[in-house]
XYZ file of C-alpha atoms in Angstrom:
143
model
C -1.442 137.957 123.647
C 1.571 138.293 121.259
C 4.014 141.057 121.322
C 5.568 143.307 117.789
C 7.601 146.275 116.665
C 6.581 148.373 114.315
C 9.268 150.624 113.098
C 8.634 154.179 111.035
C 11.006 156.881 109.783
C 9.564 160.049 112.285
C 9.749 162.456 109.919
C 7.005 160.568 107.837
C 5.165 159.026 111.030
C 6.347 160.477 114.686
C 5.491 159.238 117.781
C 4.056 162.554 118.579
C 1.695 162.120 115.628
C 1.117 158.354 116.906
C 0.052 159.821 120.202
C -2.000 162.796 119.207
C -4.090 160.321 117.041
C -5.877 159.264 120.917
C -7.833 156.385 121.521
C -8.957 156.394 117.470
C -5.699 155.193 116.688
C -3.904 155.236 113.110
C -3.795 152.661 110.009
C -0.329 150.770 109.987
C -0.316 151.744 106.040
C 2.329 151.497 103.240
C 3.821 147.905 104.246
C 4.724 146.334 101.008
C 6.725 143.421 102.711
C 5.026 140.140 102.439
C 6.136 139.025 105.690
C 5.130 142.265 107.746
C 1.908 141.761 106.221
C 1.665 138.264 107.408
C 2.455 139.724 111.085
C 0.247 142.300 110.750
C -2.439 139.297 109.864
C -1.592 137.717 113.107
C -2.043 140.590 115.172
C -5.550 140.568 117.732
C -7.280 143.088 119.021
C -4.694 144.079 122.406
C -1.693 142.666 121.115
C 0.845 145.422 122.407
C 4.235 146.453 120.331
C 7.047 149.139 120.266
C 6.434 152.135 118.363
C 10.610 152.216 116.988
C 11.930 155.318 114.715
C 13.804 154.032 112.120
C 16.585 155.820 110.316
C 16.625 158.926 112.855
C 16.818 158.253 116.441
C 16.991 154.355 115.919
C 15.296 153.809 119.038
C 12.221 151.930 120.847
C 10.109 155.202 122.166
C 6.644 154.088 123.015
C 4.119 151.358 123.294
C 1.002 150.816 121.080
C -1.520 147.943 120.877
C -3.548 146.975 118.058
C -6.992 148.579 118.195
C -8.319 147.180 114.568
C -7.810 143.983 113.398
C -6.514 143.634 109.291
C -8.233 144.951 106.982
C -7.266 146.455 103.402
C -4.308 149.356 103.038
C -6.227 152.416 102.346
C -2.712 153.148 100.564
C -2.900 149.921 98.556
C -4.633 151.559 95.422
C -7.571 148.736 94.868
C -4.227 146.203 95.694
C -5.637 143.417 97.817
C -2.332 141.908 98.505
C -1.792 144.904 100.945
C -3.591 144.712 104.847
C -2.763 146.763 107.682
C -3.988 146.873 111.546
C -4.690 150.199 113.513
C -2.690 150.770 116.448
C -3.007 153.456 119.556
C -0.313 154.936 121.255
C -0.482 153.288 125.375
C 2.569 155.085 126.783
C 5.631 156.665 126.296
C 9.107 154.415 127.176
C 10.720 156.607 130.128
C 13.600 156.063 128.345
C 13.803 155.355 124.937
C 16.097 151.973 123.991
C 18.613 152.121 121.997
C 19.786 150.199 118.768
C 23.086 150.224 119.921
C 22.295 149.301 123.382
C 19.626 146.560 122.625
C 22.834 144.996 120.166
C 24.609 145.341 123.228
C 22.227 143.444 125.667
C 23.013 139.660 125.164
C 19.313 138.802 126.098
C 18.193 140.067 122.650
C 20.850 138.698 120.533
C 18.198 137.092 119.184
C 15.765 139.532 118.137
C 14.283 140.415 115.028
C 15.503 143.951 115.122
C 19.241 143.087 115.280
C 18.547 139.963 112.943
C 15.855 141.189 110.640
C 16.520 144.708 110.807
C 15.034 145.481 107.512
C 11.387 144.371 108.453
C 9.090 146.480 108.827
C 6.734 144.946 111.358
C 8.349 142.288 113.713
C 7.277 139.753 116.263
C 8.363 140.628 119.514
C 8.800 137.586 122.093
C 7.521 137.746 125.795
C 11.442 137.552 127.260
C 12.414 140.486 124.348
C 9.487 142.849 125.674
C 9.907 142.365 129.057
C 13.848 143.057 129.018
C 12.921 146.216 126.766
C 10.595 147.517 129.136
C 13.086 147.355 131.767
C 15.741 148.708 130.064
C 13.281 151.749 129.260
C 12.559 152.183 132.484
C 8.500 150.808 132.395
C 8.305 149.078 135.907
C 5.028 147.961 135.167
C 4.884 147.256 131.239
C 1.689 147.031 129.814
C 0.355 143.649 128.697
């Protein structure tokens, strides 16, 4: 089981549209970043992430986990460079987390959102979802 974040600007892709997609889930299109791609190549059915809005809010506000393993971008225009995974929404974070207040946690000093923040798709360690989950207020974080 691995852990990600998968970051999108809300007024494009919301975590109320996340949610109302259901158990069908949603295509993790559009990611031109070779590296997100790679991720997203990783990723197994079950792997669970943060759903994070970028640029407005800038903070962690749900959980998803992959429900479709890579396949083409359905975005990509015939590109084959371009994959994406499908993800469904799990839960909501009680409380969403912060940018400012997961830079502020020394436990995630480390993490790909405050030293990668540009990527678009990021691995998540065990210790970085566990401390998020708590600082959301999940007691019992999905896994």
């Amino acid at each position: 089981m691995a852990f990600w974040l998968y970051k999108s600007e809300p007024f494009k892709w919301s975590w109320e549209m996340q949610k109302a997609k259901g158990d069908v889930g949603e295509e993790w299109t559009g990611v031109r970043n070779y590296l997100a791609r790679n991720n997203m190549r990783a990723m197994k059915i079950g792997d669970k992430g943060f759903f994070y809005h970028s640029n407005e809010g800038l903070e962690v506000v749900g959980i998803v986990e992959v429900c479709a393993l890579s396949h083409p971008d359905s975005t990509a225009e015939g590109d084959a460079r371009w994959d994406c995974v499908d993800i469904r929404a799990v839960c909501d974070m009680p409380k969403p987390v912060s940018l400012k207040d997961v830079k502020a946690n020394e436990k995630l000093a480390k993490m790909a959102l405050v030293t990668s923040m540009r990527l678009s798709v990021q691995p998540v360690t065990d210790d970085e979802y566990f401390e998020i989950c708590r600082m959301g207020g999940l007691d019992n974080p999905p896994i």
